[in-house]
């Protein structure tokens, strides 16, 4: 039987992985860490399409040696970026992490569509005004 405290939350897990990688490779931080983790995650399940060389290969091996699945860590990274309303629902246990990612993606897509429509309308109004 699992205990509630047996698993780290995704925030604590991501923090420990970041500290682990940054302690070994200080130049891998911030945006570079995010991009590298994305590549490592997709490499982990689809090795035929990707080649890892140099520092990426070393970071991948570091994660595997310390029992961290790169794709799981990447999902934690994505969960860190979700909107506050969705994060609140996730903490309350109302939705699963997979559903939270889906909802965040859907909201971001809707926001981009609304902004696109606004730009289109402004362009049309400028053309009409000429």
mmCIF file with all atom_site columns, C-alpha atoms in Angstrom:
data_model
loop_
_atom_site.group_PDB
_atom_site.id
_atom_site.type_symbol
_atom_site.label_atom_id
_atom_site.label_alt_id
_atom_site.label_comp_id
_atom_site.label_asym_id
_atom_site.label_entity_id
_atom_site.label_seq_id
_atom_site.pdbx_PDB_ins_code
_atom_site.Cartn_x
_atom_site.Cartn_y
_atom_site.Cartn_z
_atom_site.occupancy
_atom_site.B_iso_or_equiv
_atom_site.pdbx_formal_charge
_atom_site.auth_seq_id
_atom_site.auth_comp_id
_atom_site.auth_asym_id
_atom_site.auth_atom_id
_atom_site.pdbx_PDB_model_num
ATOM 1   C CA . UNK A 1 1   ? 0.000   0.000  0.000   1.00 0.00 ? 1   UNK A CA 1
ATOM 2   C CA . UNK A 1 2   ? 1.344   3.404  -0.967  1.00 0.00 ? 2   UNK A CA 1
ATOM 3   C CA . UNK A 1 3   ? 1.712   6.159  1.552   1.00 0.00 ? 3   UNK A CA 1
ATOM 4   C CA . UNK A 1 4   ? 0.663   9.665  0.547   1.00 0.00 ? 4   UNK A CA 1
ATOM 5   C CA . UNK A 1 5   ? 4.124   11.064 1.239   1.00 0.00 ? 5   UNK A CA 1
ATOM 6   C CA . UNK A 1 6   ? 5.999   8.325  -0.605  1.00 0.00 ? 6   UNK A CA 1
ATOM 7   C CA . UNK A 1 7   ? 6.064   10.321 -3.856  1.00 0.00 ? 7   UNK A CA 1
ATOM 8   C CA . UNK A 1 8   ? 7.433   13.797 -4.256  1.00 0.00 ? 8   UNK A CA 1
ATOM 9   C CA . UNK A 1 9   ? 5.209   16.421 -5.756  1.00 0.00 ? 9   UNK A CA 1
ATOM 10  C CA . UNK A 1 10  ? 6.151   17.409 -9.262  1.00 0.00 ? 10  UNK A CA 1
ATOM 11  C CA . UNK A 1 11  ? 7.497   20.772 -8.044  1.00 0.00 ? 11  UNK A CA 1
ATOM 12  C CA . UNK A 1 12  ? 9.873   19.136 -5.555  1.00 0.00 ? 12  UNK A CA 1
ATOM 13  C CA . UNK A 1 13  ? 10.883  16.485 -8.077  1.00 0.00 ? 13  UNK A CA 1
ATOM 14  C CA . UNK A 1 14  ? 11.679  19.073 -10.742 1.00 0.00 ? 14  UNK A CA 1
ATOM 15  C CA . UNK A 1 15  ? 13.638  21.123 -8.226  1.00 0.00 ? 15  UNK A CA 1
ATOM 16  C CA . UNK A 1 16  ? 15.796  18.141 -7.263  1.00 0.00 ? 16  UNK A CA 1
ATOM 17  C CA . UNK A 1 17  ? 16.477  17.300 -10.920 1.00 0.00 ? 17  UNK A CA 1
ATOM 18  C CA . UNK A 1 18  ? 17.381  20.918 -11.703 1.00 0.00 ? 18  UNK A CA 1
ATOM 19  C CA . UNK A 1 19  ? 19.785  21.002 -8.747  1.00 0.00 ? 19  UNK A CA 1
ATOM 20  C CA . UNK A 1 20  ? 21.307  17.690 -9.799  1.00 0.00 ? 20  UNK A CA 1
ATOM 21  C CA . UNK A 1 21  ? 21.921  18.798 -13.377 1.00 0.00 ? 21  UNK A CA 1
ATOM 22  C CA . UNK A 1 22  ? 23.073  22.319 -12.479 1.00 0.00 ? 22  UNK A CA 1
ATOM 23  C CA . UNK A 1 23  ? 25.498  21.011 -9.860  1.00 0.00 ? 23  UNK A CA 1
ATOM 24  C CA . UNK A 1 24  ? 27.189  18.802 -12.455 1.00 0.00 ? 24  UNK A CA 1
ATOM 25  C CA . UNK A 1 25  ? 26.762  21.153 -15.454 1.00 0.00 ? 25  UNK A CA 1
ATOM 26  C CA . UNK A 1 26  ? 26.495  24.806 -14.311 1.00 0.00 ? 26  UNK A CA 1
ATOM 27  C CA . UNK A 1 27  ? 26.061  26.143 -17.842 1.00 0.00 ? 27  UNK A CA 1
ATOM 28  C CA . UNK A 1 28  ? 22.844  24.121 -18.323 1.00 0.00 ? 28  UNK A CA 1
ATOM 29  C CA . UNK A 1 29  ? 20.163  26.237 -16.702 1.00 0.00 ? 29  UNK A CA 1
ATOM 30  C CA . UNK A 1 30  ? 17.053  28.201 -17.539 1.00 0.00 ? 30  UNK A CA 1
ATOM 31  C CA . UNK A 1 31  ? 15.865  28.040 -21.107 1.00 0.00 ? 31  UNK A CA 1
ATOM 32  C CA . UNK A 1 32  ? 18.732  25.792 -22.208 1.00 0.00 ? 32  UNK A CA 1
ATOM 33  C CA . UNK A 1 33  ? 17.689  23.255 -19.553 1.00 0.00 ? 33  UNK A CA 1
ATOM 34  C CA . UNK A 1 34  ? 14.087  23.356 -20.799 1.00 0.00 ? 34  UNK A CA 1
ATOM 35  C CA . UNK A 1 35  ? 15.063  22.848 -24.438 1.00 0.00 ? 35  UNK A CA 1
ATOM 36  C CA . UNK A 1 36  ? 17.515  20.076 -23.603 1.00 0.00 ? 36  UNK A CA 1
ATOM 37  C CA . UNK A 1 37  ? 14.956  18.280 -21.455 1.00 0.00 ? 37  UNK A CA 1
ATOM 38  C CA . UNK A 1 38  ? 12.436  18.388 -24.282 1.00 0.00 ? 38  UNK A CA 1
ATOM 39  C CA . UNK A 1 39  ? 14.922  16.730 -26.625 1.00 0.00 ? 39  UNK A CA 1
ATOM 40  C CA . UNK A 1 40  ? 15.941  14.144 -24.006 1.00 0.00 ? 40  UNK A CA 1
ATOM 41  C CA . UNK A 1 41  ? 12.319  13.271 -23.282 1.00 0.00 ? 41  UNK A CA 1
ATOM 42  C CA . UNK A 1 42  ? 11.485  12.613 -26.896 1.00 0.00 ? 42  UNK A CA 1
ATOM 43  C CA . UNK A 1 43  ? 14.740  10.742 -27.425 1.00 0.00 ? 43  UNK A CA 1
ATOM 44  C CA . UNK A 1 44  ? 13.919  8.456  -24.486 1.00 0.00 ? 44  UNK A CA 1
ATOM 45  C CA . UNK A 1 45  ? 10.930  6.902  -26.286 1.00 0.00 ? 45  UNK A CA 1
ATOM 46  C CA . UNK A 1 46  ? 11.896  7.364  -29.935 1.00 0.00 ? 46  UNK A CA 1
ATOM 47  C CA . UNK A 1 47  ? 15.607  6.724  -30.302 1.00 0.00 ? 47  UNK A CA 1
ATOM 48  C CA . UNK A 1 48  ? 15.480  6.148  -34.048 1.00 0.00 ? 48  UNK A CA 1
ATOM 49  C CA . UNK A 1 49  ? 14.717  9.791  -34.861 1.00 0.00 ? 49  UNK A CA 1
ATOM 50  C CA . UNK A 1 50  ? 17.228  11.511 -32.555 1.00 0.00 ? 50  UNK A CA 1
ATOM 51  C CA . UNK A 1 51  ? 20.941  11.454 -31.929 1.00 0.00 ? 51  UNK A CA 1
ATOM 52  C CA . UNK A 1 52  ? 22.382  12.694 -28.646 1.00 0.00 ? 52  UNK A CA 1
ATOM 53  C CA . UNK A 1 53  ? 25.936  13.943 -28.609 1.00 0.00 ? 53  UNK A CA 1
ATOM 54  C CA . UNK A 1 54  ? 28.207  15.598 -26.073 1.00 0.00 ? 54  UNK A CA 1
ATOM 55  C CA . UNK A 1 55  ? 26.623  17.295 -23.129 1.00 0.00 ? 55  UNK A CA 1
ATOM 56  C CA . UNK A 1 56  ? 23.088  16.163 -24.010 1.00 0.00 ? 56  UNK A CA 1
ATOM 57  C CA . UNK A 1 57  ? 24.235  12.533 -23.856 1.00 0.00 ? 57  UNK A CA 1
ATOM 58  C CA . UNK A 1 58  ? 25.937  13.123 -20.505 1.00 0.00 ? 58  UNK A CA 1
ATOM 59  C CA . UNK A 1 59  ? 22.842  14.777 -19.010 1.00 0.00 ? 59  UNK A CA 1
ATOM 60  C CA . UNK A 1 60  ? 20.675  11.911 -20.307 1.00 0.00 ? 60  UNK A CA 1
ATOM 61  C CA . UNK A 1 61  ? 22.967  9.345  -18.676 1.00 0.00 ? 61  UNK A CA 1
ATOM 62  C CA . UNK A 1 62  ? 22.983  11.381 -15.439 1.00 0.00 ? 62  UNK A CA 1
ATOM 63  C CA . UNK A 1 63  ? 19.179  11.308 -15.315 1.00 0.00 ? 63  UNK A CA 1
ATOM 64  C CA . UNK A 1 64  ? 19.024  7.579  -16.028 1.00 0.00 ? 64  UNK A CA 1
ATOM 65  C CA . UNK A 1 65  ? 21.733  6.792  -13.436 1.00 0.00 ? 65  UNK A CA 1
ATOM 66  C CA . UNK A 1 66  ? 19.753  8.684  -10.795 1.00 0.00 ? 66  UNK A CA 1
ATOM 67  C CA . UNK A 1 67  ? 16.489  6.873  -11.649 1.00 0.00 ? 67  UNK A CA 1
ATOM 68  C CA . UNK A 1 68  ? 14.765  9.795  -13.342 1.00 0.00 ? 68  UNK A CA 1
ATOM 69  C CA . UNK A 1 69  ? 12.707  9.131  -16.447 1.00 0.00 ? 69  UNK A CA 1
ATOM 70  C CA . UNK A 1 70  ? 13.439  12.081 -18.796 1.00 0.00 ? 70  UNK A CA 1
ATOM 71  C CA . UNK A 1 71  ? 9.886   12.095 -20.141 1.00 0.00 ? 71  UNK A CA 1
ATOM 72  C CA . UNK A 1 72  ? 8.405   12.272 -16.642 1.00 0.00 ? 72  UNK A CA 1
ATOM 73  C CA . UNK A 1 73  ? 10.715  15.150 -15.760 1.00 0.00 ? 73  UNK A CA 1
ATOM 74  C CA . UNK A 1 74  ? 9.647   16.904 -18.971 1.00 0.00 ? 74  UNK A CA 1
ATOM 75  C CA . UNK A 1 75  ? 5.986   16.515 -17.981 1.00 0.00 ? 75  UNK A CA 1
ATOM 76  C CA . UNK A 1 76  ? 6.823   18.056 -14.596 1.00 0.00 ? 76  UNK A CA 1
ATOM 77  C CA . UNK A 1 77  ? 8.393   20.953 -16.465 1.00 0.00 ? 77  UNK A CA 1
ATOM 78  C CA . UNK A 1 78  ? 5.222   21.409 -18.499 1.00 0.00 ? 78  UNK A CA 1
ATOM 79  C CA . UNK A 1 79  ? 3.079   21.249 -15.350 1.00 0.00 ? 79  UNK A CA 1
ATOM 80  C CA . UNK A 1 80  ? 5.148   24.069 -13.900 1.00 0.00 ? 80  UNK A CA 1
ATOM 81  C CA . UNK A 1 81  ? 3.891   26.371 -16.669 1.00 0.00 ? 81  UNK A CA 1
ATOM 82  C CA . UNK A 1 82  ? 0.143   25.767 -16.399 1.00 0.00 ? 82  UNK A CA 1
ATOM 83  C CA . UNK A 1 83  ? -2.200  28.650 -15.447 1.00 0.00 ? 83  UNK A CA 1
ATOM 84  C CA . UNK A 1 84  ? -3.018  29.243 -11.798 1.00 0.00 ? 84  UNK A CA 1
ATOM 85  C CA . UNK A 1 85  ? -6.677  28.158 -12.070 1.00 0.00 ? 85  UNK A CA 1
ATOM 86  C CA . UNK A 1 86  ? -5.690  24.803 -13.536 1.00 0.00 ? 86  UNK A CA 1
ATOM 87  C CA . UNK A 1 87  ? -2.881  24.412 -10.992 1.00 0.00 ? 87  UNK A CA 1
ATOM 88  C CA . UNK A 1 88  ? -5.399  24.979 -8.181  1.00 0.00 ? 88  UNK A CA 1
ATOM 89  C CA . UNK A 1 89  ? -7.660  22.248 -9.578  1.00 0.00 ? 89  UNK A CA 1
ATOM 90  C CA . UNK A 1 90  ? -4.661  19.937 -9.842  1.00 0.00 ? 90  UNK A CA 1
ATOM 91  C CA . UNK A 1 91  ? -3.665  20.545 -6.206  1.00 0.00 ? 91  UNK A CA 1
ATOM 92  C CA . UNK A 1 92  ? -7.229  19.914 -5.052  1.00 0.00 ? 92  UNK A CA 1
ATOM 93  C CA . UNK A 1 93  ? -7.238  16.590 -6.879  1.00 0.00 ? 93  UNK A CA 1
ATOM 94  C CA . UNK A 1 94  ? -10.129 17.599 -9.130  1.00 0.00 ? 94  UNK A CA 1
ATOM 95  C CA . UNK A 1 95  ? -8.167  16.830 -12.304 1.00 0.00 ? 95  UNK A CA 1
ATOM 96  C CA . UNK A 1 96  ? -5.257  14.587 -13.222 1.00 0.00 ? 96  UNK A CA 1
ATOM 97  C CA . UNK A 1 97  ? -1.879  15.916 -14.390 1.00 0.00 ? 97  UNK A CA 1
ATOM 98  C CA . UNK A 1 98  ? -2.632  14.717 -17.926 1.00 0.00 ? 98  UNK A CA 1
ATOM 99  C CA . UNK A 1 99  ? -5.963  16.552 -17.943 1.00 0.00 ? 99  UNK A CA 1
ATOM 100 C CA . UNK A 1 100 ? -4.262  19.660 -16.507 1.00 0.00 ? 100 UNK A CA 1
ATOM 101 C CA . UNK A 1 101 ? -1.766  19.715 -19.391 1.00 0.00 ? 101 UNK A CA 1
ATOM 102 C CA . UNK A 1 102 ? -4.563  19.247 -21.885 1.00 0.00 ? 102 UNK A CA 1
ATOM 103 C CA . UNK A 1 103 ? -6.612  22.070 -20.355 1.00 0.00 ? 103 UNK A CA 1
ATOM 104 C CA . UNK A 1 104 ? -3.619  24.428 -20.267 1.00 0.00 ? 104 UNK A CA 1
ATOM 105 C CA . UNK A 1 105 ? -2.862  23.714 -23.921 1.00 0.00 ? 105 UNK A CA 1
ATOM 106 C CA . UNK A 1 106 ? -6.507  24.286 -24.845 1.00 0.00 ? 106 UNK A CA 1
ATOM 107 C CA . UNK A 1 107 ? -6.591  27.634 -23.021 1.00 0.00 ? 107 UNK A CA 1
ATOM 108 C CA . UNK A 1 108 ? -3.364  28.796 -24.616 1.00 0.00 ? 108 UNK A CA 1
ATOM 109 C CA . UNK A 1 109 ? -4.714  27.857 -28.060 1.00 0.00 ? 109 UNK A CA 1
ATOM 110 C CA . UNK A 1 110 ? -7.962  29.763 -27.421 1.00 0.00 ? 110 UNK A CA 1
ATOM 111 C CA . UNK A 1 111 ? -6.024  32.845 -26.332 1.00 0.00 ? 111 UNK A CA 1
ATOM 112 C CA . UNK A 1 112 ? -3.906  32.717 -29.503 1.00 0.00 ? 112 UNK A CA 1
ATOM 113 C CA . UNK A 1 113 ? -7.026  32.369 -31.649 1.00 0.00 ? 113 UNK A CA 1
ATOM 114 C CA . UNK A 1 114 ? -8.636  35.379 -29.955 1.00 0.00 ? 114 UNK A CA 1
ATOM 115 C CA . UNK A 1 115 ? -5.493  37.463 -30.476 1.00 0.00 ? 115 UNK A CA 1
ATOM 116 C CA . UNK A 1 116 ? -5.356  36.398 -34.117 1.00 0.00 ? 116 UNK A CA 1
ATOM 117 C CA . UNK A 1 117 ? -8.941  37.453 -34.660 1.00 0.00 ? 117 UNK A CA 1
ATOM 118 C CA . UNK A 1 118 ? -8.251  40.840 -33.044 1.00 0.00 ? 118 UNK A CA 1
ATOM 119 C CA . UNK A 1 119 ? -5.270  41.457 -35.338 1.00 0.00 ? 119 UNK A CA 1
ATOM 120 C CA . UNK A 1 120 ? -7.315  40.407 -38.349 1.00 0.00 ? 120 UNK A CA 1
ATOM 121 C CA . UNK A 1 121 ? -10.120 42.817 -37.429 1.00 0.00 ? 121 UNK A CA 1
ATOM 122 C CA . UNK A 1 122 ? -7.666  45.680 -36.897 1.00 0.00 ? 122 UNK A CA 1
ATOM 123 C CA . UNK A 1 123 ? -6.095  45.005 -40.289 1.00 0.00 ? 123 UNK A CA 1
ATOM 124 C CA . UNK A 1 124 ? -9.454  44.957 -42.017 1.00 0.00 ? 124 UNK A CA 1
ATOM 125 C CA . UNK A 1 125 ? -10.490 48.201 -40.335 1.00 0.00 ? 125 UNK A CA 1
ATOM 126 C CA . UNK A 1 126 ? -7.234  49.854 -41.446 1.00 0.00 ? 126 UNK A CA 1
ATOM 127 C CA . UNK A 1 127 ? -7.812  48.698 -45.017 1.00 0.00 ? 127 UNK A CA 1
ATOM 128 C CA . UNK A 1 128 ? -11.404 49.991 -44.943 1.00 0.00 ? 128 UNK A CA 1
ATOM 129 C CA . UNK A 1 129 ? -10.148 53.346 -43.642 1.00 0.00 ? 129 UNK A CA 1
ATOM 130 C CA . UNK A 1 130 ? -7.847  53.870 -46.622 1.00 0.00 ? 130 UNK A CA 1
#
